[in-house]
Every structure is written in structure tokens, then in C-alpha cells.
């Protein structure tokens, strides 16, 4: 009798897990959710999203000097020098998430103390 009750309990557990797995499959088939995800991906590609690390914001001579120093220290990292009146900005890297940018910032701050994370 004890074996019979254990067998029935085991069958109920298996049946419950199968029904639960099938119920979860139906959630991903919603066309509205898929459409929203596609729109969000298209928006991100067009408008850009992510973060950069800003090393300096100020005079041109100092900006160019810091940019050259950064290129020597980190030759594989993308650098961008821009001018928005009246100041020059040096931004480095292309990071998808704030977490990745913060990790890189910790390393860069050892040599460039004024660095901050900014959105693209």
C-alpha cells in the first residue's frame, strides 16, 4: 500500500511539471510583446544607446594632451574629441551598460582621476 501511494504521488508531480512547462510556452507567443521588442531594438539602433567615459571638459590644448596620453596608455580603446562652444570634451569607449562603463571607469580613474561616466 505504501508503494502504491508513493507511485501516485510521483505521477502527480510529473504531471504537474509537464502542465506547468506547457503553460510557460504560451507566454512567449504573444505578438504584441514580440512587436514591442522589435520596436525597441530598432529604436536603439537608430538613436544609439550606451555610455562613454568622459576624461576632460575644458581647453583645447589640455584636451589634446590628455587624449594623446590616453591613447598611449590604452591603445585599443575608442577615443572621441568633440567641441561644443566654448569647451572641448574627450570621451572614450563604447559601453552598452552602465555596469560595463563603471568597471572600465574604475581602471581608468587610476591614471585619469577626473573621469566620469556619461550617456551617449
mmCIF file with all atom_site columns, N, CA and C in Angstrom, residues 1-54:
data_model
loop_
_atom_site.group_PDB
_atom_site.id
_atom_site.type_symbol
_atom_site.label_atom_id
_atom_site.label_alt_id
_atom_site.label_comp_id
_atom_site.label_asym_id
_atom_site.label_entity_id
_atom_site.label_seq_id
_atom_site.pdbx_PDB_ins_code
_atom_site.Cartn_x
_atom_site.Cartn_y
_atom_site.Cartn_z
_atom_site.occupancy
_atom_site.B_iso_or_equiv
_atom_site.pdbx_formal_charge
_atom_site.auth_seq_id
_atom_site.auth_comp_id
_atom_site.auth_asym_id
_atom_site.auth_atom_id
_atom_site.pdbx_PDB_model_num
ATOM 1   N N  . UNK A 1 1  ? 0.818  -1.190 0.000   1.00 0.00 ? 1  UNK A N  1
ATOM 2   C CA . UNK A 1 1  ? 0.000  0.000  0.000   1.00 0.00 ? 1  UNK A CA 1
ATOM 3   C C  . UNK A 1 1  ? 0.870  1.266  0.000   1.00 0.00 ? 1  UNK A C  1
ATOM 4   N N  . UNK A 1 2  ? 1.985  1.198  0.751   1.00 0.00 ? 2  UNK A N  1
ATOM 5   C CA . UNK A 1 2  ? 2.871  2.340  0.832   1.00 0.00 ? 2  UNK A CA 1
ATOM 6   C C  . UNK A 1 2  ? 3.511  2.616  -0.524  1.00 0.00 ? 2  UNK A C  1
ATOM 7   N N  . UNK A 1 3  ? 3.900  1.588  -1.262  1.00 0.00 ? 3  UNK A N  1
ATOM 8   C CA . UNK A 1 3  ? 4.489  1.743  -2.581  1.00 0.00 ? 3  UNK A CA 1
ATOM 9   C C  . UNK A 1 3  ? 3.480  2.362  -3.554  1.00 0.00 ? 3  UNK A C  1
ATOM 10  N N  . UNK A 1 4  ? 2.218  1.966  -3.396  1.00 0.00 ? 4  UNK A N  1
ATOM 11  C CA . UNK A 1 4  ? 1.160  2.474  -4.263  1.00 0.00 ? 4  UNK A CA 1
ATOM 12  C C  . UNK A 1 4  ? 0.958  3.980  -4.052  1.00 0.00 ? 4  UNK A C  1
ATOM 13  N N  . UNK A 1 5  ? 0.978  4.452  -2.827  1.00 0.00 ? 5  UNK A N  1
ATOM 14  C CA . UNK A 1 5  ? 0.796  5.881  -2.547  1.00 0.00 ? 5  UNK A CA 1
ATOM 15  C C  . UNK A 1 5  ? 2.009  6.687  -3.014  1.00 0.00 ? 5  UNK A C  1
ATOM 16  N N  . UNK A 1 6  ? 3.206  6.146  -2.901  1.00 0.00 ? 6  UNK A N  1
ATOM 17  C CA . UNK A 1 6  ? 4.408  6.828  -3.395  1.00 0.00 ? 6  UNK A CA 1
ATOM 18  C C  . UNK A 1 6  ? 4.365  6.931  -4.911  1.00 0.00 ? 6  UNK A C  1
ATOM 19  N N  . UNK A 1 7  ? 3.917  5.890  -5.585  1.00 0.00 ? 7  UNK A N  1
ATOM 20  C CA . UNK A 1 7  ? 3.815  5.894  -7.037  1.00 0.00 ? 7  UNK A CA 1
ATOM 21  C C  . UNK A 1 7  ? 2.801  6.932  -7.516  1.00 0.00 ? 7  UNK A C  1
ATOM 22  N N  . UNK A 1 8  ? 1.670  7.018  -6.866  1.00 0.00 ? 8  UNK A N  1
ATOM 23  C CA . UNK A 1 8  ? 0.640  8.001  -7.242  1.00 0.00 ? 8  UNK A CA 1
ATOM 24  C C  . UNK A 1 8  ? 1.157  9.417  -7.015  1.00 0.00 ? 8  UNK A C  1
ATOM 25  N N  . UNK A 1 9  ? 1.839  9.668  -5.904  1.00 0.00 ? 9  UNK A N  1
ATOM 26  C CA . UNK A 1 9  ? 2.412  10.991 -5.622  1.00 0.00 ? 9  UNK A CA 1
ATOM 27  C C  . UNK A 1 9  ? 3.432  11.363 -6.682  1.00 0.00 ? 9  UNK A C  1
ATOM 28  N N  . UNK A 1 10 ? 4.277  10.433 -7.046  1.00 0.00 ? 10 UNK A N  1
ATOM 29  C CA . UNK A 1 10 ? 5.285  10.661 -8.072  1.00 0.00 ? 10 UNK A CA 1
ATOM 30  C C  . UNK A 1 10 ? 4.633  11.003 -9.412  1.00 0.00 ? 10 UNK A C  1
ATOM 31  N N  . UNK A 1 11 ? 3.576  10.307 -9.790  1.00 0.00 ? 11 UNK A N  1
ATOM 32  C CA . UNK A 1 11 ? 2.867  10.583 -11.042 1.00 0.00 ? 11 UNK A CA 1
ATOM 33  C C  . UNK A 1 11 ? 2.229  11.977 -11.037 1.00 0.00 ? 11 UNK A C  1
ATOM 34  N N  . UNK A 1 12 ? 1.658  12.381 -9.915  1.00 0.00 ? 12 UNK A N  1
ATOM 35  C CA . UNK A 1 12 ? 1.072  13.720 -9.820  1.00 0.00 ? 12 UNK A CA 1
ATOM 36  C C  . UNK A 1 12 ? 2.137  14.814 -9.974  1.00 0.00 ? 12 UNK A C  1
ATOM 37  N N  . UNK A 1 13 ? 3.300  14.595 -9.403  1.00 0.00 ? 13 UNK A N  1
ATOM 38  C CA . UNK A 1 13 ? 4.388  15.574 -9.511  1.00 0.00 ? 13 UNK A CA 1
ATOM 39  C C  . UNK A 1 13 ? 4.845  15.699 -10.962 1.00 0.00 ? 13 UNK A C  1
ATOM 40  N N  . UNK A 1 14 ? 4.999  14.593 -11.644 1.00 0.00 ? 14 UNK A N  1
ATOM 41  C CA . UNK A 1 14 ? 5.420  14.615 -13.046 1.00 0.00 ? 14 UNK A CA 1
ATOM 42  C C  . UNK A 1 14 ? 4.358  15.288 -13.911 1.00 0.00 ? 14 UNK A C  1
ATOM 43  N N  . UNK A 1 15 ? 3.094  14.939 -13.707 1.00 0.00 ? 15 UNK A N  1
ATOM 44  C CA . UNK A 1 15 ? 2.019  15.542 -14.488 1.00 0.00 ? 15 UNK A CA 1
ATOM 45  C C  . UNK A 1 15 ? 1.945  17.051 -14.251 1.00 0.00 ? 15 UNK A C  1
ATOM 46  N N  . UNK A 1 16 ? 2.107  17.479 -13.007 1.00 0.00 ? 16 UNK A N  1
ATOM 47  C CA . UNK A 1 16 ? 2.078  18.909 -12.695 1.00 0.00 ? 16 UNK A CA 1
ATOM 48  C C  . UNK A 1 16 ? 3.207  19.672 -13.355 1.00 0.00 ? 16 UNK A C  1
ATOM 49  N N  . UNK A 1 17 ? 4.390  19.099 -13.379 1.00 0.00 ? 17 UNK A N  1
ATOM 50  C CA . UNK A 1 17 ? 5.514  19.793 -14.000 1.00 0.00 ? 17 UNK A CA 1
ATOM 51  C C  . UNK A 1 17 ? 5.358  19.871 -15.514 1.00 0.00 ? 17 UNK A C  1
ATOM 52  N N  . UNK A 1 18 ? 4.769  18.872 -16.138 1.00 0.00 ? 18 UNK A N  1
ATOM 53  C CA . UNK A 1 18 ? 4.534  18.898 -17.587 1.00 0.00 ? 18 UNK A CA 1
ATOM 54  C C  . UNK A 1 18 ? 3.522  19.988 -17.934 1.00 0.00 ? 18 UNK A C  1
ATOM 55  N N  . UNK A 1 19 ? 2.436  20.075 -17.176 1.00 0.00 ? 19 UNK A N  1
ATOM 56  C CA . UNK A 1 19 ? 1.430  21.108 -17.436 1.00 0.00 ? 19 UNK A CA 1
ATOM 57  C C  . UNK A 1 19 ? 1.999  22.503 -17.190 1.00 0.00 ? 19 UNK A C  1
ATOM 58  N N  . UNK A 1 20 ? 2.832  22.644 -16.197 1.00 0.00 ? 20 UNK A N  1
ATOM 59  C CA . UNK A 1 20 ? 3.449  23.929 -15.894 1.00 0.00 ? 20 UNK A CA 1
ATOM 60  C C  . UNK A 1 20 ? 4.380  24.359 -17.026 1.00 0.00 ? 20 UNK A C  1
ATOM 61  N N  . UNK A 1 21 ? 5.151  23.444 -17.580 1.00 0.00 ? 21 UNK A N  1
ATOM 62  C CA . UNK A 1 21 ? 6.058  23.755 -18.676 1.00 0.00 ? 21 UNK A CA 1
ATOM 63  C C  . UNK A 1 21 ? 5.275  24.173 -19.918 1.00 0.00 ? 21 UNK A C  1
ATOM 64  N N  . UNK A 1 22 ? 4.176  23.526 -20.199 1.00 0.00 ? 22 UNK A N  1
ATOM 65  C CA . UNK A 1 22 ? 3.364  23.894 -21.360 1.00 0.00 ? 22 UNK A CA 1
ATOM 66  C C  . UNK A 1 22 ? 2.711  25.255 -21.166 1.00 0.00 ? 22 UNK A C  1
ATOM 67  N N  . UNK A 1 23 ? 2.346  25.607 -19.953 1.00 0.00 ? 23 UNK A N  1
ATOM 68  C CA . UNK A 1 23 ? 1.740  26.909 -19.680 1.00 0.00 ? 23 UNK A CA 1
ATOM 69  C C  . UNK A 1 23 ? 2.742  28.032 -19.924 1.00 0.00 ? 23 UNK A C  1
ATOM 70  N N  . UNK A 1 24 ? 4.009  27.790 -19.655 1.00 0.00 ? 24 UNK A N  1
ATOM 71  C CA . UNK A 1 24 ? 5.024  28.820 -19.862 1.00 0.00 ? 24 UNK A CA 1
ATOM 72  C C  . UNK A 1 24 ? 5.323  29.027 -21.338 1.00 0.00 ? 24 UNK A C  1
ATOM 73  N N  . UNK A 1 25 ? 5.144  28.036 -22.174 1.00 0.00 ? 25 UNK A N  1
ATOM 74  C CA . UNK A 1 25 ? 5.374  28.185 -23.608 1.00 0.00 ? 25 UNK A CA 1
ATOM 75  C C  . UNK A 1 25 ? 4.422  29.191 -24.228 1.00 0.00 ? 25 UNK A C  1
ATOM 76  N N  . UNK A 1 26 ? 3.213  29.288 -23.742 1.00 0.00 ? 26 UNK A N  1
ATOM 77  C CA . UNK A 1 26 ? 2.219  30.179 -24.316 1.00 0.00 ? 26 UNK A CA 1
ATOM 78  C C  . UNK A 1 26 ? 2.544  31.643 -24.070 1.00 0.00 ? 26 UNK A C  1
ATOM 79  N N  . UNK A 1 27 ? 3.315  31.965 -23.047 1.00 0.00 ? 27 UNK A N  1
ATOM 80  C CA . UNK A 1 27 ? 3.618  33.352 -22.730 1.00 0.00 ? 27 UNK A CA 1
ATOM 81  C C  . UNK A 1 27 ? 4.494  34.020 -23.789 1.00 0.00 ? 27 UNK A C  1
ATOM 82  N N  . UNK A 1 28 ? 5.397  33.295 -24.414 1.00 0.00 ? 28 UNK A N  1
ATOM 83  C CA . UNK A 1 28 ? 6.315  33.889 -25.373 1.00 0.00 ? 28 UNK A CA 1
ATOM 84  C C  . UNK A 1 28 ? 5.715  34.028 -26.763 1.00 0.00 ? 28 UNK A C  1
ATOM 85  N N  . UNK A 1 29 ? 4.520  33.544 -26.972 1.00 0.00 ? 29 UNK A N  1
ATOM 86  C CA . UNK A 1 29 ? 3.911  33.616 -28.290 1.00 0.00 ? 29 UNK A CA 1
ATOM 87  C C  . UNK A 1 29 ? 3.057  34.871 -28.481 1.00 0.00 ? 29 UNK A C  1
ATOM 88  N N  . UNK A 1 30 ? 3.038  35.768 -27.524 1.00 0.00 ? 30 UNK A N  1
ATOM 89  C CA . UNK A 1 30 ? 2.239  36.973 -27.621 1.00 0.00 ? 30 UNK A CA 1
ATOM 90  C C  . UNK A 1 30 ? 2.837  37.905 -28.675 1.00 0.00 ? 30 UNK A C  1
ATOM 91  N N  . UNK A 1 31 ? 2.076  38.211 -29.723 1.00 0.00 ? 31 UNK A N  1
ATOM 92  C CA . UNK A 1 31 ? 2.577  39.023 -30.847 1.00 0.00 ? 31 UNK A CA 1
ATOM 93  C C  . UNK A 1 31 ? 2.836  40.469 -30.433 1.00 0.00 ? 31 UNK A C  1
ATOM 94  N N  . UNK A 1 32 ? 2.074  40.981 -29.492 1.00 0.00 ? 32 UNK A N  1
ATOM 95  C CA . UNK A 1 32 ? 2.278  42.358 -29.043 1.00 0.00 ? 32 UNK A CA 1
ATOM 96  C C  . UNK A 1 32 ? 3.634  42.523 -28.354 1.00 0.00 ? 32 UNK A C  1
ATOM 97  N N  . UNK A 1 33 ? 4.003  41.554 -27.546 1.00 0.00 ? 33 UNK A N  1
ATOM 98  C CA . UNK A 1 33 ? 5.292  41.616 -26.853 1.00 0.00 ? 33 UNK A CA 1
ATOM 99  C C  . UNK A 1 33 ? 6.439  41.525 -27.854 1.00 0.00 ? 33 UNK A C  1
ATOM 100 N N  . UNK A 1 34 ? 6.322  40.629 -28.797 1.00 0.00 ? 34 UNK A N  1
ATOM 101 C CA . UNK A 1 34 ? 7.366  40.485 -29.822 1.00 0.00 ? 34 UNK A CA 1
ATOM 102 C C  . UNK A 1 34 ? 7.491  41.765 -30.630 1.00 0.00 ? 34 UNK A C  1
ATOM 103 N N  . UNK A 1 35 ? 6.371  42.385 -30.959 1.00 0.00 ? 35 UNK A N  1
ATOM 104 C CA . UNK A 1 35 ? 6.376  43.636 -31.709 1.00 0.00 ? 35 UNK A CA 1
ATOM 105 C C  . UNK A 1 35 ? 7.061  44.751 -30.923 1.00 0.00 ? 35 UNK A C  1
ATOM 106 N N  . UNK A 1 36 ? 6.765  44.851 -29.630 1.00 0.00 ? 36 UNK A N  1
ATOM 107 C CA . UNK A 1 36 ? 7.404  45.874 -28.798 1.00 0.00 ? 36 UNK A CA 1
ATOM 108 C C  . UNK A 1 36 ? 8.913  45.672 -28.697 1.00 0.00 ? 36 UNK A C  1
ATOM 109 N N  . UNK A 1 37 ? 9.327  44.430 -28.580 1.00 0.00 ? 37 UNK A N  1
ATOM 110 C CA . UNK A 1 37 ? 10.764 44.143 -28.503 1.00 0.00 ? 37 UNK A CA 1
ATOM 111 C C  . UNK A 1 37 ? 11.456 44.542 -29.802 1.00 0.00 ? 37 UNK A C  1
ATOM 112 N N  . UNK A 1 38 ? 10.852 44.258 -30.938 1.00 0.00 ? 38 UNK A N  1
ATOM 113 C CA . UNK A 1 38 ? 11.431 44.642 -32.228 1.00 0.00 ? 38 UNK A CA 1
ATOM 114 C C  . UNK A 1 38 ? 11.506 46.158 -32.379 1.00 0.00 ? 38 UNK A C  1
ATOM 115 N N  . UNK A 1 39 ? 10.476 46.861 -31.926 1.00 0.00 ? 39 UNK A N  1
ATOM 116 C CA . UNK A 1 39 ? 10.487 48.328 -31.997 1.00 0.00 ? 39 UNK A CA 1
ATOM 117 C C  . UNK A 1 39 ? 11.579 48.906 -31.110 1.00 0.00 ? 39 UNK A C  1
ATOM 118 N N  . UNK A 1 40 ? 11.766 48.348 -29.929 1.00 0.00 ? 40 UNK A N  1
ATOM 119 C CA . UNK A 1 40 ? 12.804 48.822 -29.016 1.00 0.00 ? 40 UNK A CA 1
ATOM 120 C C  . UNK A 1 40 ? 14.192 48.596 -29.597 1.00 0.00 ? 40 UNK A C  1
ATOM 121 N N  . UNK A 1 41 ? 14.407 47.455 -30.219 1.00 0.00 ? 41 UNK A N  1
ATOM 122 C CA . UNK A 1 41 ? 15.707 47.182 -30.848 1.00 0.00 ? 41 UNK A CA 1
ATOM 123 C C  . UNK A 1 41 ? 15.976 48.149 -31.989 1.00 0.00 ? 41 UNK A C  1
ATOM 124 N N  . UNK A 1 42 ? 14.959 48.426 -32.810 1.00 0.00 ? 42 UNK A N  1
ATOM 125 C CA . UNK A 1 42 ? 15.117 49.370 -33.911 1.00 0.00 ? 42 UNK A CA 1
ATOM 126 C C  . UNK A 1 42 ? 15.407 50.776 -33.389 1.00 0.00 ? 42 UNK A C  1
ATOM 127 N N  . UNK A 1 43 ? 14.728 51.171 -32.331 1.00 0.00 ? 43 UNK A N  1
ATOM 128 C CA . UNK A 1 43 ? 14.958 52.487 -31.729 1.00 0.00 ? 43 UNK A CA 1
ATOM 129 C C  . UNK A 1 43 ? 16.391 52.604 -31.219 1.00 0.00 ? 43 UNK A C  1
ATOM 130 N N  . UNK A 1 44 ? 16.867 51.570 -30.535 1.00 0.00 ? 44 UNK A N  1
ATOM 131 C CA . UNK A 1 44 ? 18.231 51.597 -30.005 1.00 0.00 ? 44 UNK A CA 1
ATOM 132 C C  . UNK A 1 44 ? 19.268 51.662 -31.109 1.00 0.00 ? 44 UNK A C  1
ATOM 133 N N  . UNK A 1 45 ? 19.039 50.970 -32.223 1.00 0.00 ? 45 UNK A N  1
ATOM 134 C CA . UNK A 1 45 ? 19.993 51.019 -33.335 1.00 0.00 ? 45 UNK A CA 1
ATOM 135 C C  . UNK A 1 45 ? 20.033 52.403 -33.952 1.00 0.00 ? 45 UNK A C  1
ATOM 136 N N  . UNK A 1 46 ? 18.877 53.033 -34.080 1.00 0.00 ? 46 UNK A N  1
ATOM 137 C CA . UNK A 1 46 ? 18.804 54.340 -34.728 1.00 0.00 ? 46 UNK A CA 1
ATOM 138 C C  . UNK A 1 46 ? 19.320 55.456 -33.817 1.00 0.00 ? 46 UNK A C  1
ATOM 139 N N  . UNK A 1 47 ? 18.901 55.470 -32.586 1.00 0.00 ? 47 UNK A N  1
ATOM 140 C CA . UNK A 1 47 ? 19.241 56.559 -31.673 1.00 0.00 ? 47 UNK A CA 1
ATOM 141 C C  . UNK A 1 47 ? 20.499 56.303 -30.861 1.00 0.00 ? 47 UNK A C  1
ATOM 142 N N  . UNK A 1 48 ? 20.938 55.099 -30.846 1.00 0.00 ? 48 UNK A N  1
ATOM 143 C CA . UNK A 1 48 ? 22.119 54.767 -30.067 1.00 0.00 ? 48 UNK A CA 1
ATOM 144 C C  . UNK A 1 48 ? 21.791 54.713 -28.589 1.00 0.00 ? 48 UNK A C  1
ATOM 145 N N  . UNK A 1 49 ? 22.422 53.846 -27.942 1.00 0.00 ? 49 UNK A N  1
ATOM 146 C CA . UNK A 1 49 ? 22.254 53.767 -26.503 1.00 0.00 ? 49 UNK A CA 1
ATOM 147 C C  . UNK A 1 49 ? 23.557 53.250 -25.937 1.00 0.00 ? 49 UNK A C  1
ATOM 148 N N  . UNK A 1 50 ? 23.832 53.648 -24.762 1.00 0.00 ? 50 UNK A N  1
ATOM 149 C CA . UNK A 1 50 ? 25.047 53.181 -24.129 1.00 0.00 ? 50 UNK A CA 1
ATOM 150 C C  . UNK A 1 50 ? 25.717 54.312 -23.383 1.00 0.00 ? 50 UNK A C  1
ATOM 151 N N  . UNK A 1 51 ? 26.974 54.066 -23.019 1.00 0.00 ? 51 UNK A N  1
ATOM 152 C CA . UNK A 1 51 ? 27.700 55.008 -22.175 1.00 0.00 ? 51 UNK A CA 1
ATOM 153 C C  . UNK A 1 51 ? 29.126 55.159 -22.668 1.00 0.00 ? 51 UNK A C  1
ATOM 154 N N  . UNK A 1 52 ? 29.690 56.303 -22.342 1.00 0.00 ? 52 UNK A N  1
ATOM 155 C CA . UNK A 1 52 ? 31.104 56.572 -22.573 1.00 0.00 ? 52 UNK A CA 1
ATOM 156 C C  . UNK A 1 52 ? 31.693 57.136 -21.289 1.00 0.00 ? 52 UNK A C  1
ATOM 157 N N  . UNK A 1 53 ? 32.995 57.159 -21.235 1.00 0.00 ? 53 UNK A N  1
ATOM 158 C CA . UNK A 1 53 ? 33.693 57.758 -20.104 1.00 0.00 ? 53 UNK A CA 1
ATOM 159 C C  . UNK A 1 53 ? 34.269 59.081 -20.567 1.00 0.00 ? 53 UNK A C  1
ATOM 160 N N  . UNK A 1 54 ? 33.910 60.155 -19.881 1.00 0.00 ? 54 UNK A N  1
ATOM 161 C CA . UNK A 1 54 ? 34.419 61.482 -20.221 1.00 0.00 ? 54 UNK A CA 1
ATOM 162 C C  . UNK A 1 54 ? 35.632 61.774 -19.358 1.00 0.00 ? 54 UNK A C  1
#
